[in-house]
Every structure is written in C-alpha cells, then in structure tokens.
Coordinates of N, CA and C in Angstrom, one line a residue:
M29 N 44.6 -33.4 -38.3 CA 43.8 -34.1 -37.7 C 43.3 -32.7 -36.6
A30 N 41.9 -32.9 -36.4 CA 41.0 -31.5 -35.6 C 41.5 -31.7 -34.2
T31 N 41.2 -30.7 -33.8 CA 41.8 -30.4 -32.2 C 40.2 -31.0 -31.6
V32 N 40.9 -31.0 -30.2 CA 39.4 -31.7 -29.4 C 38.0 -30.4 -29.5
R33 N 38.8 -29.1 -29.3 CA 37.7 -28.0 -29.3 C 36.9 -27.8 -31.0
K34 N 37.9 -28.1 -31.6 CA 37.4 -28.0 -33.3 C 36.1 -28.9 -33.4
R35 N 36.6 -30.2 -32.7 CA 35.6 -31.3 -33.1 C 34.3 -30.9 -32.5
R36 N 34.4 -30.7 -31.0 CA 33.3 -30.2 -30.2 C 32.2 -29.1 -30.8
T37 N 33.2 -28.1 -31.6 CA 32.0 -26.9 -32.4 C 31.5 -27.8 -33.3
N38 N 32.1 -28.7 -34.5 CA 31.9 -29.0 -35.2 C 30.5 -29.7 -35.2
K39 N 30.2 -30.8 -34.0 CA 29.5 -31.4 -33.5 C 27.9 -30.4 -33.1
N40 N 28.7 -29.5 -32.2 CA 27.4 -28.7 -31.8 C 27.6 -27.3 -32.3
P41 N 27.3 -26.7 -33.7 CA 27.3 -25.7 -34.3 C 26.3 -24.5 -33.6
A42 N 25.3 -25.0 -32.6 CA 24.6 -23.7 -32.1 C 26.1 -23.1 -31.2
R43 N 26.7 -23.3 -30.8 CA 27.6 -23.0 -30.0 C 28.3 -21.6 -30.8
K44 N 28.5 -21.7 -32.0 CA 29.3 -20.7 -33.0 C 28.3 -19.3 -32.6
V45 N 29.2 -18.3 -32.4 CA 28.4 -16.6 -32.0 C 28.5 -16.5 -33.1
T46 N 27.3 -16.1 -33.9 CA 27.1 -15.1 -34.9 C 26.1 -13.9 -34.6
R47 N 25.8 -13.0 -35.7 CA 24.9 -11.8 -35.2 C 23.6 -12.4 -34.9
K48 N 23.1 -13.4 -35.3 CA 21.9 -13.8 -35.1 C 21.7 -14.3 -33.8
T49 N 22.8 -15.3 -33.5 CA 22.4 -15.6 -32.3 C 23.2 -14.6 -31.1
A50 N 24.1 -13.8 -31.3 CA 24.3 -12.9 -30.1 C 22.9 -11.8 -29.9
N51 N 22.3 -11.4 -31.0 CA 20.9 -10.9 -30.6 C 20.0 -11.4 -29.8
K52 N 20.2 -13.0 -29.8 CA 18.8 -13.7 -29.4 C 18.8 -13.2 -27.5
H53 N 20.9 -13.1 -27.2 CA 20.4 -12.8 -25.7 C 20.6 -11.6 -25.4
K54 N 20.3 -10.7 -26.3 CA 20.3 -9.0 -25.8 C 19.4 -8.8 -24.8
K55 N 19.4 -8.3 -23.7 CA 18.4 -8.1 -22.7 C 17.4 -7.0 -23.1
K56 N 16.1 -7.0 -22.9 CA 15.3 -6.1 -23.3 C 14.5 -5.6 -22.1
V57 N 14.5 -4.3 -22.1 CA 13.9 -4.0 -20.8 C 12.2 -4.1 -20.7
N58 N 12.0 -5.0 -19.6 CA 10.6 -5.1 -19.7 C 9.6 -4.6 -18.4
I59 N 8.8 -3.6 -18.7 CA 8.3 -2.9 -17.4 C 7.0 -3.3 -16.9
I60 N 7.5 -3.8 -15.9 CA 6.2 -4.8 -15.2 C 5.7 -3.6 -14.0
G61 N 6.4 -2.9 -13.8 CA 5.5 -2.2 -12.7 C 4.3 -0.9 -12.9
N62 N 4.8 -0.2 -12.8 CA 3.4 0.9 -12.9 C 3.0 1.1 -14.3
K63 N 1.9 0.9 -14.3 CA 0.9 1.1 -15.8 C 1.5 2.0 -16.4
I64 N 1.2 3.4 -15.7 CA 1.5 4.7 -16.6 C 2.8 4.8 -17.2
I65 N 4.0 4.4 -16.6 CA 5.1 4.2 -17.2 C 5.0 3.1 -18.3
R66 N 4.5 2.0 -17.7 CA 4.3 1.3 -18.8 C 4.1 1.3 -20.2
E67 N 2.9 2.1 -20.5 CA 2.3 2.6 -21.4 C 3.1 3.8 -22.2
N68 N 3.8 4.8 -21.5 CA 4.3 5.3 -22.3 C 5.9 5.3 -22.5
W69 N 6.7 4.1 -22.3 CA 7.6 3.6 -22.4 C 8.1 3.5 -24.1
D70 N 9.3 3.9 -24.2 CA 9.7 3.6 -25.7 C 10.7 2.7 -25.8
K71 N 10.8 1.4 -26.3 CA 11.4 0.5 -26.2 C 12.7 0.7 -27.0
K72 N 12.6 1.6 -28.2 CA 13.7 1.7 -28.9 C 14.8 2.7 -28.0
A73 N 14.1 3.7 -27.3 CA 14.9 4.5 -26.6 C 15.8 4.0 -25.3
T74 N 16.8 4.5 -24.5 CA 17.4 3.8 -23.8 C 17.1 4.5 -22.3
L75 N 17.1 4.0 -20.9 CA 16.4 3.9 -20.0 C 16.6 5.2 -19.4
R76 N 17.6 6.0 -19.6 CA 17.9 7.5 -19.5 C 17.1 8.5 -20.5
Q77 N 17.1 8.3 -21.5 CA 16.5 9.0 -22.7 C 14.6 8.8 -22.2
N78 N 14.3 7.7 -21.9 CA 12.9 7.2 -21.6 C 12.7 8.4 -20.3
Y79 N 13.6 8.0 -19.4 CA 13.2 9.1 -18.2 C 12.9 10.3 -18.2
A80 N 14.0 10.7 -19.3 CA 14.0 12.2 -19.4 C 13.2 12.8 -20.1
R81 N 12.5 12.0 -20.9 CA 11.2 12.3 -22.0 C 10.0 12.1 -21.1
L82 N 9.8 11.3 -20.0 CA 8.8 11.4 -19.3 C 9.0 12.2 -18.3
G83 N 9.8 13.3 -18.2 CA 10.2 13.7 -16.8 C 10.4 13.3 -15.8
L84 N 11.2 12.7 -15.5 CA 11.4 11.7 -14.4 C 13.2 11.8 -13.8
L85 N 13.8 11.2 -13.2 CA 14.9 11.7 -12.6 C 15.5 9.9 -12.9
A86 N 16.3 9.6 -13.7 CA 17.3 8.1 -13.7 C 17.8 7.8 -12.9
S87 N 18.5 9.0 -12.2 CA 19.3 8.7 -10.6 C 19.6 10.0 -10.0
L88 N 19.6 9.6 -8.9 CA 19.2 10.6 -7.6 C 20.6 11.2 -7.3
N89 N 22.1 10.4 -7.8 CA 23.2 10.8 -7.3 C 23.8 11.6 -8.6
G90 N 23.1 12.4 -9.3 CA 23.5 13.4 -10.7 C 24.1 12.1 -11.7
V91 N 24.6 12.6 -12.8 CA 25.0 11.9 -14.2 C 26.4 11.9 -14.2
T92 N 26.4 10.4 -14.6 CA 28.3 9.6 -14.7 C 28.2 9.4 -16.2
G93 N 29.4 10.0 -16.6 CA 29.2 9.9 -17.9 C 28.8 11.0 -18.8
G94 N 28.4 11.0 -20.1 CA 28.5 12.0 -21.3 C 26.4 12.1 -21.3
I95 N 26.1 13.1 -21.3 CA 24.8 13.5 -21.5 C 24.8 14.4 -22.8
E96 N 23.5 14.6 -23.4 CA 23.2 14.9 -24.6 C 22.4 16.5 -23.9
V97 N 23.3 17.7 -24.2 CA 23.3 18.9 -23.9 C 22.3 19.4 -25.2
K98 N 21.3 19.8 -24.5 CA 20.7 20.4 -25.9 C 20.3 21.9 -25.6
D99 N 20.3 22.6 -24.3 CA 20.0 23.9 -24.3 C 20.9 24.4 -23.4
E100 N 22.1 24.8 -24.0 CA 23.3 25.2 -22.8 C 23.1 26.4 -21.7
Q101 N 22.2 27.4 -22.2 CA 21.7 28.7 -21.3 C 21.1 27.8 -20.1
E102 N 19.8 27.4 -20.6 CA 19.2 26.7 -19.2 C 20.0 25.8 -18.4
L103 N 21.0 24.9 -18.8 CA 21.8 24.0 -18.1 C 22.3 24.9 -17.1
M104 N 23.3 26.3 -17.3 CA 23.7 26.9 -16.7 C 22.9 27.6 -15.3
E105 N 21.9 28.3 -16.1 CA 21.0 28.6 -15.3 C 20.4 27.5 -13.8
N106 N 20.3 26.5 -14.4 CA 19.7 25.5 -13.6 C 21.2 25.1 -12.6
E107 N 22.3 25.3 -12.9 CA 23.2 25.2 -12.2 C 24.0 25.9 -11.6
Q108 N 23.4 27.2 -11.8 CA 23.9 28.3 -11.0 C 22.5 28.6 -9.7
R109 N 21.5 28.2 -10.1 CA 20.5 27.8 -9.1 C 20.6 27.1 -8.5
S110 N 21.2 26.3 -8.4 CA 21.4 24.9 -7.3 C 22.7 25.2 -6.6
L111 N 23.9 26.1 -7.0 CA 24.8 26.5 -6.4 C 24.4 27.5 -5.3
E112 N 23.2 28.6 -5.5 CA 22.8 29.4 -4.7 C 22.1 28.6 -3.4
E113 N 21.0 27.7 -4.0 CA 20.5 26.5 -3.2 C 21.5 26.2 -1.8
M114 N 22.4 25.6 -2.4 CA 23.4 24.7 -1.5 C 24.2 25.8 -0.7
A115 N 24.7 26.9 -1.5 CA 25.1 28.3 -0.9 C 24.3 28.5 0.8
A116 N 23.0 28.5 0.7 CA 22.6 28.9 1.7 C 22.4 27.7 2.9
T117 N 22.7 26.6 2.7 CA 22.6 25.5 3.5 C 24.2 25.7 4.1
L118 N 24.9 26.1 3.6 CA 26.6 25.9 4.0 C 26.9 26.4 5.4
T119 N 27.7 25.6 6.3 CA 28.2 26.2 7.7 C 29.7 26.9 7.1
E120 N 30.0 27.6 8.7 CA 31.2 28.2 8.8 C 32.3 27.3 8.1
E121 N 32.4 26.1 8.5 CA 33.4 25.1 8.1 C 33.5 24.5 6.6
Q122 N 32.3 25.1 6.0 CA 32.2 24.6 4.6 C 32.4 25.7 3.3
G123 N 32.5 25.1 2.3 CA 32.4 25.9 1.3 C 32.5 25.3 -0.2
I124 N 32.5 25.9 -1.5 CA 32.2 25.3 -2.3 C 33.6 26.4 -3.5
I125 N 34.0 25.2 -4.2 CA 35.1 26.1 -5.1 C 34.4 25.9 -6.7
Q126 N 34.2 27.0 -6.8 CA 33.9 27.2 -8.8 C 34.9 26.9 -9.5
R127 N 35.2 25.9 -10.5 CA 36.3 26.2 -11.5 C 35.5 26.3 -13.1
D128 N 36.6 26.3 -13.6 CA 36.3 26.8 -14.9 C 36.5 25.4 -15.8
E129 N 36.7 25.3 -17.1 CA 36.4 24.2 -17.9 C 38.0 23.9 -18.0
E130 N 38.9 24.7 -17.8 CA 40.4 23.9 -17.8 C 41.0 23.7 -16.2
G131 N 40.2 24.1 -15.2 CA 40.3 23.8 -13.9 C 40.9 24.7 -13.1
N132 N 40.9 26.1 -13.5 CA 41.3 27.3 -12.8 C 40.1 27.5 -11.8
I133 N 40.5 28.4 -10.7 CA 39.3 28.4 -10.0 C 38.8 29.9 -9.9
I134 N 37.7 30.1 -10.4 CA 37.0 31.0 -10.3 C 36.4 31.9 -9.4
N135 N 35.8 31.3 -8.7 CA 34.8 31.6 -7.2 C 34.9 30.6 -6.1
I136 N 35.1 31.1 -5.2 CA 35.0 30.6 -3.7 C 33.6 31.2 -2.8
I137 N 33.2 30.1 -2.8 CA 31.3 30.6 -2.0 C 31.9 29.9 -0.6
M138 N 31.7 30.9 0.6 CA 32.0 30.4 1.8 C 30.9 30.4 2.6
G139 N 30.7 29.1 3.2 CA 29.4 29.2 4.3 C 29.5 30.2 5.7
K140 N 28.5 30.6 6.0 CA 28.6 31.6 7.2 C 28.1 30.8 8.4
A141 N 28.5 31.3 9.8 CA 28.2 30.8 11.1 C 26.8 31.3 11.0
K142 N 25.9 30.2 11.3 CA 24.7 30.0 11.7 C 24.1 30.0 12.8
T143 N 23.2 30.5 13.4 CA 22.5 30.5 14.7 C 21.7 29.2 15.2
K144 N 21.4 28.8 16.2 CA 20.3 27.7 16.4 C 18.9 27.7 16.0
E145 N 18.8 29.2 15.4 CA 17.4 29.3 15.2 C 17.4 29.2 13.9
E146 N 18.4 29.6 13.1 CA 18.7 29.4 11.8 C 18.6 28.0 11.2
I147 N 19.2 27.2 11.9 CA 19.7 25.9 11.7 C 18.5 25.2 11.8
E148 N 17.5 25.5 12.9 CA 16.4 24.8 13.1 C 15.3 25.3 12.0
E149 N 15.1 26.6 11.4 CA 14.5 27.2 10.4 C 14.7 26.4 9.2
L150 N 16.1 26.2 8.8 CA 16.3 25.4 7.7 C 15.8 23.9 7.3
M151 N 16.2 23.3 9.0 CA 15.6 21.8 9.2 C 13.9 21.6 9.1
E152 N 13.2 22.7 9.2 CA 11.4 22.6 9.5 C 11.1 23.2 8.2
K153 N 11.8 24.4 7.4 CA 11.4 24.7 5.8 C 10.9 23.4 5.0
E154 N 9.9 23.9 4.9 CA 9.2 22.8 3.8 C 9.5 23.3 2.6
I155 N 9.9 21.9 1.9 CA 10.4 21.7 0.2 C 9.3 22.2 -0.4
E156 N 9.5 23.3 -1.4 CA 8.4 23.4 -2.4 C 8.2 22.6 -3.4
P157 N 6.9 22.0 -3.6 CA 6.6 21.2 -4.4 C 7.0 21.8 -6.1
V158 N 7.7 20.9 -6.6 CA 7.8 21.1 -8.1 C 6.6 21.2 -9.0
K159 N 6.6 21.9 -9.8 CA 5.5 22.0 -11.0 C 5.6 20.6 -12.0
A160 N 4.7 20.0 -12.1 CA 5.0 18.9 -13.0 C 5.1 19.3 -14.6
K161 N 5.8 18.7 -15.0 CA 6.8 19.2 -16.4 C 5.9 18.6 -17.5
T162 N 5.7 17.0 -17.3 CA 4.8 16.6 -18.5 C 3.6 15.9 -17.7
D163 N 2.4 15.3 -18.7 CA 1.5 14.8 -18.4 C 1.7 13.4 -17.8
V164 N 2.7 12.6 -18.3 CA 2.9 11.5 -17.4 C 3.6 11.6 -15.8
V165 N 3.9 13.0 -15.5 CA 4.2 13.5 -14.1 C 2.8 13.5 -13.4
R166 N 2.3 14.3 -14.1 CA 1.0 14.7 -13.7 C -0.2 13.8 -13.5
A167 N 0.2 12.6 -13.9 CA -0.9 11.6 -14.0 C -0.2 10.3 -13.0
L168 N 1.0 10.4 -12.7 CA 1.5 9.7 -11.3 C 1.5 10.6 -10.2
E169 N 1.5 12.0 -9.8 CA 0.8 12.6 -9.0 C -0.4 12.4 -8.8
A170 N -1.6 12.5 -9.8 CA -2.5 11.9 -9.2 C -3.2 10.5 -8.9
Q171 N -2.3 10.1 -9.1 CA -2.5 8.4 -8.6 C -1.8 8.3 -7.0
A172 N -0.6 9.1 -7.1 CA -0.2 9.1 -5.7 C -1.4 9.7 -4.7
A173 N -1.6 10.7 -5.3 CA -2.7 11.7 -4.2 C -3.7 10.6 -3.9
N174 N -4.2 9.6 -4.8 CA -5.4 8.8 -4.4 C -5.5 7.6 -3.8
I175 N -4.2 7.4 -3.3 CA -3.7 6.1 -2.5 C -3.8 6.5 -1.0
L176 N -5.0 5.8 -0.5 CA -5.3 5.8 0.9 C -4.4 5.7 1.9
K177 N -4.0 7.0 2.5 CA -3.0 7.0 3.8 C -3.3 6.7 5.0
K178 N -2.5 5.7 5.4 CA -3.0 4.8 6.8 C -2.4 6.2 7.9
E179 N -3.4 6.4 8.6 CA -3.4 7.4 10.1 C -2.6 6.2 11.3
R180 N -1.6 6.8 11.9 CA -0.5 6.5 12.5 C -1.3 6.3 14.0
Y181 N -1.9 5.6 14.8 CA -2.3 5.1 15.5 C -1.8 5.9 16.8
Q182 N -2.3 6.5 17.6 CA -1.5 7.5 18.9 C -1.8 6.5 20.2
S183 N -0.9 5.8 20.9 CA -1.6 5.2 22.1 C -1.7 5.8 23.3
E184 N -2.3 5.3 24.1 CA -2.7 6.3 25.3 C -1.1 6.8 26.1
G185 N -0.2 5.6 26.3 CA 1.0 6.1 26.8 C 1.8 7.2 26.3
E186 N 1.6 7.6 24.8 CA 2.2 8.3 24.1 C 1.6 9.5 24.5
L187 N 0.6 10.1 24.5 CA -0.2 10.9 24.9 C 0.1 11.6 26.1
V188 N 0.2 10.8 27.1 CA 0.6 11.0 28.6 C 1.5 11.4 28.6
W189 N 2.8 10.6 28.0 CA 4.3 10.8 27.9 C 4.4 12.3 27.9
A190 N 3.7 12.6 26.4 CA 3.8 14.1 26.1 C 3.3 15.1 26.7
A191 N 2.0 14.6 27.1 CA 1.3 15.5 28.2 C 2.4 16.2 29.2
K192 N 3.0 15.2 29.6 CA 3.9 15.4 31.1 C 5.2 16.2 30.8
L193 N 5.6 16.0 29.3 CA 6.5 16.9 29.0 C 6.1 18.5 29.1
V194 N 4.9 18.6 28.2 CA 4.8 20.0 27.9 C 4.2 20.7 29.4
E195 N 3.6 19.4 30.4 CA 3.1 20.3 31.6 C 4.3 21.3 32.3
K196 N 5.7 20.2 32.4 CA 6.6 20.2 32.8 C 7.4 21.8 32.3
Y197 N 7.4 21.4 31.1 CA 8.6 22.1 30.7 C 8.1 23.2 29.3
G198 N 6.6 23.1 29.4 CA 5.9 24.0 28.1 C 6.3 23.8 26.7
D199 N 7.5 25.0 26.4 CA 7.8 25.0 24.7 C 9.1 24.8 24.7
D200 N 9.8 24.4 25.8 CA 11.1 24.7 26.3 C 11.9 23.1 25.9
Y201 N 11.9 22.7 24.0 CA 12.8 21.3 24.0 C 13.7 21.3 24.6
E202 N 14.6 22.4 24.5 CA 15.7 22.0 25.1 C 16.1 21.5 26.4
K203 N 15.2 21.6 27.1 CA 15.2 21.4 28.7 C 14.5 19.7 28.6
M204 N 13.6 19.7 28.0 CA 12.8 18.3 27.7 C 13.9 17.0 27.2
F205 N 15.2 17.6 26.4 CA 16.1 16.9 26.0 C 17.1 16.5 27.2
W206 N 17.2 17.0 27.8 CA 18.4 16.7 29.1 C 17.4 16.2 30.4
D207 N 15.8 16.0 30.4 CA 15.7 15.2 31.3 C 15.3 13.6 31.0
R208 N 16.3 13.1 31.8 CA 16.5 11.5 31.4 C 15.6 10.6 31.9
K209 N 14.7 11.0 33.0 CA 13.6 10.3 33.2 C 12.3 10.3 32.3
L210 N 12.1 11.7 31.8 CA 10.9 11.3 30.7 C 11.4 11.6 29.5
N211 N 12.7 11.6 29.3 CA 13.1 11.2 28.1 C 14.4 10.3 27.9
P212 N 14.0 8.8 28.0 CA 15.0 8.1 28.5 C 16.0 7.2 27.2
N213 N 14.9 7.8 26.2 CA 15.8 7.6 24.7 C 16.3 8.8 24.1
Q214 N 16.4 9.5 24.9 CA 17.7 10.9 24.7 C 17.2 11.3 23.3
Q215 N 16.0 11.6 23.0 CA 15.4 11.8 21.5 C 16.0 13.8 21.5
T216 N 16.4 14.3 20.6 CA 17.0 15.4 20.2 C 15.8 16.5 20.6
A217 N 15.9 17.6 20.5 CA 15.2 18.7 20.8 C 14.3 19.0 19.6
A218 N 14.7 18.7 18.4 CA 14.1 18.7 17.4 C 13.0 17.7 16.7
Q219 N 13.5 16.7 17.4 CA 12.7 15.1 17.3 C 11.6 15.2 18.5
L220 N 11.7 16.0 19.6 CA 11.1 15.9 20.3 C 9.9 16.9 19.8
K221 N 10.3 18.2 19.7 CA 9.3 19.3 18.7 C 8.6 18.6 18.2
K222 N 9.0 17.9 17.0 CA 8.4 17.3 16.2 C 7.2 16.3 16.2
R223 N 7.9 15.4 17.6 CA 6.8 14.3 18.1 C 5.9 15.0 18.7
I224 N 6.3 15.8 19.7 CA 5.0 16.2 20.6 C 4.0 17.1 20.0
R225 N 4.3 18.2 18.6 CA 3.4 18.4 18.0 C 2.7 17.5 17.1
A226 N 2.8 16.2 16.5 CA 2.0 15.4 15.9 C 1.2 14.6 16.9
L227 N 1.6 14.4 18.4 CA 0.7 14.0 19.2 C -0.3 14.7 19.8
L228 N -0.1 16.0 20.1 CA -1.2 16.9 20.8 C -1.6 17.9 19.6
A229 N -1.6 17.3 18.1 CA -2.2 18.0 17.1 C -3.8 18.2 17.0

C-alpha cells in the first residue's frame, strides 16, 4: 500500500522536480533601469562579467570569492598604485602590512604625523576624474552631464549669518568654530569654511 506522500505525488505529478520544471524557476536578470545599460546587457553572462565588460564596478567593497585574472602584471601595478595612494592618507597610528602568498610579511608601510594644514589639504583635495575606458561609460557620463542641476536657494538669514562670521573673524575658521552664539550648531572649522565659501561665492 502506498504512503500518503506517494499518493499525493501520484495525484499531482507537477510537483515532481525534473530538469524541465527546475529551469522554469531559474531567475533571469531583467534590466529595467537605465536604457544604455539595458541595450548593452548580455543575458548569457553573469552580473559581474557584464559590469566588467561595460567598464563598471559590481561592488564598491572589493571582490569576494574568485575572479578571472587576465593580466597579472596589470593587476600587480594597480595594487601597487592603490597601496601608494593609501599610504599617503595614513596617520602616525596607522600602517599597512604587505604579505606574500604564504602569509610572510614582506613590507610594513607606516603612516607619518600630519599637520593640521596637511589634513585640511587632504580633505579639500579634488578627486581627479578617471577617463572612461568604454563607450558605455562615456555614454553614461554624457547622460549624467545633461541632467538639469537644481541650484540651492540661499536664504537671506544664511547670508546674514555668514557675513556676521566673516566680519567678526575674517578667515579664522578655528575661532568661528568656538563662537557659541554665532555657531550654535557647533559646525567644525572645515564645515564652516565650505559653507561660507558656498554662500559668499
């Protein structure tokens, strides 16, 4: 005599998992966002492969798991360049340990003490735009450049506030920071500098 489960399977044969039924439920990536990406999307490739071909990053947090290494020399050069860039931003309490494939320490990069001016310079340093490597990225950049930018409305109160601070302290943003009456929200010197420059530009 058949069990309850067996009888249920016989009654409803559609419940059986076969190659045909399993493939029906396979998730397909459907690009409904940007038109440029949708037109250049390869449905047979993975998400990561598509992004790499289009010249985009699949994740900002780096790669987890294996990747296809096509040019080891280029990979090493990029790694060295990013290490040098990171070393420039390190403080004296920070450091980078470089290890080989076996886990042995090859190099230790120590941070140097930075003056206030150097830190401010790092904060204000403009990020150099990276040249677009693919036509898709160029098309996306052109599309982004054509979007209408909303200009921020400067209220009269903000302008009066900025003028009072400049009249009292000039360019000394450190003293502005300590003024509890004119700076009740305790904005930092860097924040005040950025805001006043934007308001009085």
